[in-house]
Short mmCIF file of N, CA and C in Angstrom, two decimals:
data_model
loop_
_atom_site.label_atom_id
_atom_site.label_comp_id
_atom_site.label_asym_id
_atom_site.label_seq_id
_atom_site.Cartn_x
_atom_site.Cartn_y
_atom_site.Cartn_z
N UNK A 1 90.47 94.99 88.73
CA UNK A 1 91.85 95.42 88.73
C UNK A 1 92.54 94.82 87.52
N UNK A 2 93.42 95.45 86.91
CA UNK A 2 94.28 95.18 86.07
C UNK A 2 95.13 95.07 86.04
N UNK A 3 96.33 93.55 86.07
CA UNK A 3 97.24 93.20 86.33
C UNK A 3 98.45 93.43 85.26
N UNK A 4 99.20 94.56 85.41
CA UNK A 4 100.69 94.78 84.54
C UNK A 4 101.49 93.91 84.99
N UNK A 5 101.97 93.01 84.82
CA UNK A 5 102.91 92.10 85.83
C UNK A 5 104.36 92.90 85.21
N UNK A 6 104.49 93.80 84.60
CA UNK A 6 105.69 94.17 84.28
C UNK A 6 106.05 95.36 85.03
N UNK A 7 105.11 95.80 85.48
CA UNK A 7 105.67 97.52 86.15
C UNK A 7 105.49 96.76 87.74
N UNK A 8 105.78 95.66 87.98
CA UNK A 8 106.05 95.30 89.30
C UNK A 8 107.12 94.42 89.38
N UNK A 9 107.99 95.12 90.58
CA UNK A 9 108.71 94.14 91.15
C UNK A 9 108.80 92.92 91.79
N UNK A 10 109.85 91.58 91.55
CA UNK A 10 109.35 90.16 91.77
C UNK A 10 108.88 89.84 92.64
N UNK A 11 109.38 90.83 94.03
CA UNK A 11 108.64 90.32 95.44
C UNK A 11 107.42 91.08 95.57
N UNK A 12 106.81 92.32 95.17
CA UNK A 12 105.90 92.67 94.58
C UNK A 12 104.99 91.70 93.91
N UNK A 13 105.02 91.03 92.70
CA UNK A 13 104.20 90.67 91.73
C UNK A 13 104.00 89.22 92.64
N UNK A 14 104.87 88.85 92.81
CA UNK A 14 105.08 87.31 93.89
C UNK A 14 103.95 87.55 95.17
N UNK A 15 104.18 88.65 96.10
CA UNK A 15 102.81 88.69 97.06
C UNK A 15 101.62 88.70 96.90
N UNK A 16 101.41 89.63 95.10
CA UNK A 16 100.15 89.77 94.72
C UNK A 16 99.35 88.54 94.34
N UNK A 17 100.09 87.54 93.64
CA UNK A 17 99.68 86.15 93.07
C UNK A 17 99.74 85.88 94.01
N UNK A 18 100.21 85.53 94.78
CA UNK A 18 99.99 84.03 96.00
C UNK A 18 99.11 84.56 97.05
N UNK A 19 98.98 86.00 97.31
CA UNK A 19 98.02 86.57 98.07
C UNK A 19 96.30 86.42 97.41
N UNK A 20 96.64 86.78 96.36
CA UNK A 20 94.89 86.45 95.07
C UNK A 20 94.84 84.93 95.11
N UNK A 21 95.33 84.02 94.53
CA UNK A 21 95.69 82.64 94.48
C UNK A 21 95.53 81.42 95.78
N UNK A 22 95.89 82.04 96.70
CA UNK A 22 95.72 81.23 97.84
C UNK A 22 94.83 81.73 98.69
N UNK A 23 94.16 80.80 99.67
CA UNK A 23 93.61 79.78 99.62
C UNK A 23 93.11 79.34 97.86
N UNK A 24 93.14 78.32 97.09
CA UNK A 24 93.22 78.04 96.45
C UNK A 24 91.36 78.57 95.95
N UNK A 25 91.17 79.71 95.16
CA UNK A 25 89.56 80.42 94.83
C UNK A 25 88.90 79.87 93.15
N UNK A 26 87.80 80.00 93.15
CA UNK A 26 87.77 79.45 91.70
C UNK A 26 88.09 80.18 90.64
N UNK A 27 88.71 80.09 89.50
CA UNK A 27 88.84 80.78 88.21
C UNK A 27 87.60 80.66 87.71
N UNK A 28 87.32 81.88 87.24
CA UNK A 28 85.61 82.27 86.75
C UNK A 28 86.40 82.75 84.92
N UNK A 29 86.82 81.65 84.02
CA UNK A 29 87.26 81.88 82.81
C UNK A 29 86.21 82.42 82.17
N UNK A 30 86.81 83.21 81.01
CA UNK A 30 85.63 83.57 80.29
C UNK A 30 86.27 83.26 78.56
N UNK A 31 86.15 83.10 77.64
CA UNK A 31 86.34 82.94 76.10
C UNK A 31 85.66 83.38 75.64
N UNK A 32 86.09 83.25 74.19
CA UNK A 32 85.12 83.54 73.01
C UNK A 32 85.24 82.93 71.83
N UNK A 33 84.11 82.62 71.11
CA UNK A 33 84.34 81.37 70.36
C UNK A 33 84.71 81.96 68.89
N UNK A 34 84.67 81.17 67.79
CA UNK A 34 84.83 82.05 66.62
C UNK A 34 83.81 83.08 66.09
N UNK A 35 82.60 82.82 66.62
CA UNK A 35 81.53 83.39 66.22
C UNK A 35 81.29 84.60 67.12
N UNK A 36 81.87 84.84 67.92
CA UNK A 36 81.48 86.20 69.07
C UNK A 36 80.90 85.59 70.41
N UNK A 37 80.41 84.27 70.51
CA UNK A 37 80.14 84.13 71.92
C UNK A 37 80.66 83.68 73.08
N UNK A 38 80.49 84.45 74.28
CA UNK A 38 81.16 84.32 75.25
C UNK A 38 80.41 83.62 76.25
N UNK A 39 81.59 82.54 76.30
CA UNK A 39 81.57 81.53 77.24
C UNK A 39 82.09 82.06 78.56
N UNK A 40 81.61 81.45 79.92
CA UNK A 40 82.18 82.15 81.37
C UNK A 40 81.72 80.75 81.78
N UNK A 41 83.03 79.84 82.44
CA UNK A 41 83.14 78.68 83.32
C UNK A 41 83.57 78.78 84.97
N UNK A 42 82.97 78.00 85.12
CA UNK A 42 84.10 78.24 86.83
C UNK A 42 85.06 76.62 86.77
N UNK A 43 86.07 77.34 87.52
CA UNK A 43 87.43 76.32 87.25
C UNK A 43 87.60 76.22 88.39
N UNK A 44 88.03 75.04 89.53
CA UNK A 44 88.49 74.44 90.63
C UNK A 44 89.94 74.24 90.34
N UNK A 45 90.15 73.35 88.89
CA UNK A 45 91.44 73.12 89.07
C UNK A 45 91.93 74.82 88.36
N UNK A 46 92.66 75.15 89.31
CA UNK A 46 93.20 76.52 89.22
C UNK A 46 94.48 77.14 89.97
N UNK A 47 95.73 77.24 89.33
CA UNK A 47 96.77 77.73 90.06
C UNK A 47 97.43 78.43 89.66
N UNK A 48 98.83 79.28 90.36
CA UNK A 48 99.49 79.84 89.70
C UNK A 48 100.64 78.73 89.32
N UNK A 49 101.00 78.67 87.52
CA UNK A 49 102.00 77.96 87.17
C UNK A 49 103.32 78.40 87.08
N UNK A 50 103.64 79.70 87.32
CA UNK A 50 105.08 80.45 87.40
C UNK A 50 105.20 81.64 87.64
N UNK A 51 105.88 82.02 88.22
CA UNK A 51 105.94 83.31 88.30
C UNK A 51 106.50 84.49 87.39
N UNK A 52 107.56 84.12 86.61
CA UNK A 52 108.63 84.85 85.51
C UNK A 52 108.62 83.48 84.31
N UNK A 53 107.67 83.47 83.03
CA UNK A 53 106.80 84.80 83.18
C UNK A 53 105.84 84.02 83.87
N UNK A 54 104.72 85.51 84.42
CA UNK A 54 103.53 84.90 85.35
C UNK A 54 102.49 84.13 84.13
N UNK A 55 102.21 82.87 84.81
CA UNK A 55 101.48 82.12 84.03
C UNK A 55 99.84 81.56 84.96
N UNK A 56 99.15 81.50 84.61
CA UNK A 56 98.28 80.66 85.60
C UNK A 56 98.07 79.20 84.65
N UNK A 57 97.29 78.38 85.29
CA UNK A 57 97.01 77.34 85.28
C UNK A 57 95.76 76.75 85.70
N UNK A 58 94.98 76.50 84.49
CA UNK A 58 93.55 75.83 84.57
C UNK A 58 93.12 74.69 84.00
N UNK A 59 92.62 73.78 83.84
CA UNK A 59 92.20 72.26 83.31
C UNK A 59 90.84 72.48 83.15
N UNK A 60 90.96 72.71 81.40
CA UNK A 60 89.37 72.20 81.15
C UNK A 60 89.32 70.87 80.79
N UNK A 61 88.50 70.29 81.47
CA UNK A 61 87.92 69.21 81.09
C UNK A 61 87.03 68.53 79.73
N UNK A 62 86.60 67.63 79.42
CA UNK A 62 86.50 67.58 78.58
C UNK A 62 84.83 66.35 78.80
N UNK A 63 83.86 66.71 77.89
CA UNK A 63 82.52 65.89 78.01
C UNK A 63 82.81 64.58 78.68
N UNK A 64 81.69 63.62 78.56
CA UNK A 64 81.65 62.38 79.48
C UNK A 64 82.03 61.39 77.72
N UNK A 65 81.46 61.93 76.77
CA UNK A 65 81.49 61.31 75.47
C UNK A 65 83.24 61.18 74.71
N UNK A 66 84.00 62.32 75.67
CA UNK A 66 85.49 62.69 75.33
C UNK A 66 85.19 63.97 74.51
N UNK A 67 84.64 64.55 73.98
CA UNK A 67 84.00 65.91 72.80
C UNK A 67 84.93 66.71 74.07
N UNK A 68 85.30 67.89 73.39
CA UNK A 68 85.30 69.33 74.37
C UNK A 68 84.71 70.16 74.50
N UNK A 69 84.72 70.54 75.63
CA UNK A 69 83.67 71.69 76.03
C UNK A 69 84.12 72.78 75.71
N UNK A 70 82.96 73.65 75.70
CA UNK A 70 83.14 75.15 74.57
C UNK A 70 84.59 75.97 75.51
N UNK A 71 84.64 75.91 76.67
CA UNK A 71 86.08 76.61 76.56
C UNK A 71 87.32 76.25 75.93
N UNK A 72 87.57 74.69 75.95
CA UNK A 72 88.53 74.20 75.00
C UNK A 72 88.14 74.79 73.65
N UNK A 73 87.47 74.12 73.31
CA UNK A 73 86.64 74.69 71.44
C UNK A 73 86.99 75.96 71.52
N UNK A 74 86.63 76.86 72.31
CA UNK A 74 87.16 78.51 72.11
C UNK A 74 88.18 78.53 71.84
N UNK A 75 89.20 78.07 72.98
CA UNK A 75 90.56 78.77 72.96
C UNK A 75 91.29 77.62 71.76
N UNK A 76 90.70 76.96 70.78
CA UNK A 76 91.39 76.67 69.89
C UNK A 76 90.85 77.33 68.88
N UNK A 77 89.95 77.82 68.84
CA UNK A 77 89.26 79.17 67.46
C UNK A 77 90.15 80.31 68.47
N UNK A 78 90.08 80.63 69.31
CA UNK A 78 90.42 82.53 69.77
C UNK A 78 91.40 81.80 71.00
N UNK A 79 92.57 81.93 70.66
CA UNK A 79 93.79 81.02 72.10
C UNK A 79 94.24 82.67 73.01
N UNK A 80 92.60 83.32 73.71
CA UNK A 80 92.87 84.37 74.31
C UNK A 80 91.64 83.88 75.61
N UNK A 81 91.90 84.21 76.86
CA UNK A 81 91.11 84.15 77.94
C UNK A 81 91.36 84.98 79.04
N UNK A 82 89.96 84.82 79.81
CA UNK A 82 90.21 86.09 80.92
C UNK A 82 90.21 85.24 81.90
N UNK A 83 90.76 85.62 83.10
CA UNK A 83 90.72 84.80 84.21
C UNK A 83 90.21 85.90 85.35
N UNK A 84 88.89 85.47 85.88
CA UNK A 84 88.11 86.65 87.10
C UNK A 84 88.31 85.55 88.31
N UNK A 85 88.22 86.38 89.36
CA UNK A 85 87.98 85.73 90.74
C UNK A 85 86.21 86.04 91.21
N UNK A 86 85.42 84.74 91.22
CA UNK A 86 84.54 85.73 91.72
C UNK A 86 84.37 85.73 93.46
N UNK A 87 83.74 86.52 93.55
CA UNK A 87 83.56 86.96 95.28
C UNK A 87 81.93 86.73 95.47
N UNK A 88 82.24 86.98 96.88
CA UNK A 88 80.45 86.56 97.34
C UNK A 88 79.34 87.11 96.17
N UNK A 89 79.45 88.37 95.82
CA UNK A 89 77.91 88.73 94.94
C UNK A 89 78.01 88.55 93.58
N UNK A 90 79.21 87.55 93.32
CA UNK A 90 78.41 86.91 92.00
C UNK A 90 78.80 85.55 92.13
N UNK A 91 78.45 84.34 93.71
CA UNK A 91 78.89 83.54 93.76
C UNK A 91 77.85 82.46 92.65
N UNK A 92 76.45 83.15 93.08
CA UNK A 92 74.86 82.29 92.37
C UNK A 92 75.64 82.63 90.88
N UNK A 93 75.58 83.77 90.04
CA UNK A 93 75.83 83.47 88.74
C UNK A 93 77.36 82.83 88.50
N UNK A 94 77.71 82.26 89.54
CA UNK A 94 79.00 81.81 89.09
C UNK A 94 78.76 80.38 88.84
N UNK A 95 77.85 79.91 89.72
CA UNK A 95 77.09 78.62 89.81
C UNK A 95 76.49 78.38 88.84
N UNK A 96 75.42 79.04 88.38
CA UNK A 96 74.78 78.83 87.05
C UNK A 96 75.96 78.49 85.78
N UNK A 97 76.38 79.39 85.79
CA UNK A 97 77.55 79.41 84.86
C UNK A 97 77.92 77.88 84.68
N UNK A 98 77.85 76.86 85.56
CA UNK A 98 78.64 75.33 85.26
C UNK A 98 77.45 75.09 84.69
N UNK A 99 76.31 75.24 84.45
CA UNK A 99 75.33 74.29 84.12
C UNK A 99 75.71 74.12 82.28
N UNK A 100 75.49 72.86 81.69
CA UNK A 100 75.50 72.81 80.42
C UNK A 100 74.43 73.53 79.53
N UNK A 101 75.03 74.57 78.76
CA UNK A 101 74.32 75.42 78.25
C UNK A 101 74.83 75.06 76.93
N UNK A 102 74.11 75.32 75.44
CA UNK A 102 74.44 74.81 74.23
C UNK A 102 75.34 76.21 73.92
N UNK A 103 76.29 75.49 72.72
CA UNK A 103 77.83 76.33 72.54
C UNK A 103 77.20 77.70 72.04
N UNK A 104 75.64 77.88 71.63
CA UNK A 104 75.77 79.09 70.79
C UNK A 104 74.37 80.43 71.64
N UNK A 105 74.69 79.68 73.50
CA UNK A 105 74.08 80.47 74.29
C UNK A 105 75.49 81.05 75.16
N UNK A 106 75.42 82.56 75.75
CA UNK A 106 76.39 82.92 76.04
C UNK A 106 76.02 83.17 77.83
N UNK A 107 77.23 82.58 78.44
CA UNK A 107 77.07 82.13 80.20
C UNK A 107 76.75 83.88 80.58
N UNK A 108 77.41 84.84 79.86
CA UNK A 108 77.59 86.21 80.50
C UNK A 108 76.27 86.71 80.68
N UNK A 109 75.56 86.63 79.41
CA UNK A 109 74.32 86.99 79.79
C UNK A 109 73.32 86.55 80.26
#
């Protein structure tokens, strides 16, 4: 689904977020780095941060060394991201997806 948050009204756009959003589900982010590859993380810390304008809210973390991990590194080469919900049949590749994979293998495929 594709979210216009503009051709909806506030109590409208307001049920849709807190209805998707709550119980609190994981953000399945996806980026892309400068080079074309796409990164796909799963995010716990995940919320909605406002409603007008609608914003969400995710915390990437950052290595055990302090370095950042390729979604930070992305969104400071490409400051664009997708935010998916996943559901039961892609819970396994959602899992894989956390494992540390090197910056210039892509989680999607």
């Amino acid at each position: 689904m594709r979210l216009q948050p503009e051709s909806l009204d506030n109590a409208a756009l307001y049920q849709l977020v807190i209805g998707t959003v709550a119980p609190r589900p994981i953000a399945w982010v996806s980026t892309r780095s400068a080079t074309g590859v796409v990164n796909l993380a799963p995010y716990s810390y995940f919320t909605v941060a406002s409603m007008q304008p609608l914003s969400l809210l995710f915390c990437p973390q950052r290595q055990p060394d302090g370095s950042a991990k390729d979604t930070l590194r992305n969104l400071d080469a490409v400051p664009e991201f997708v935010v998916h919900i996943p559901d039961q049949a892609t819970l396994d590749a959602m899992n894989v997806c956390s494992w540390r994979f090197p910056p210039d293998v892509s989680e999607l495929t």
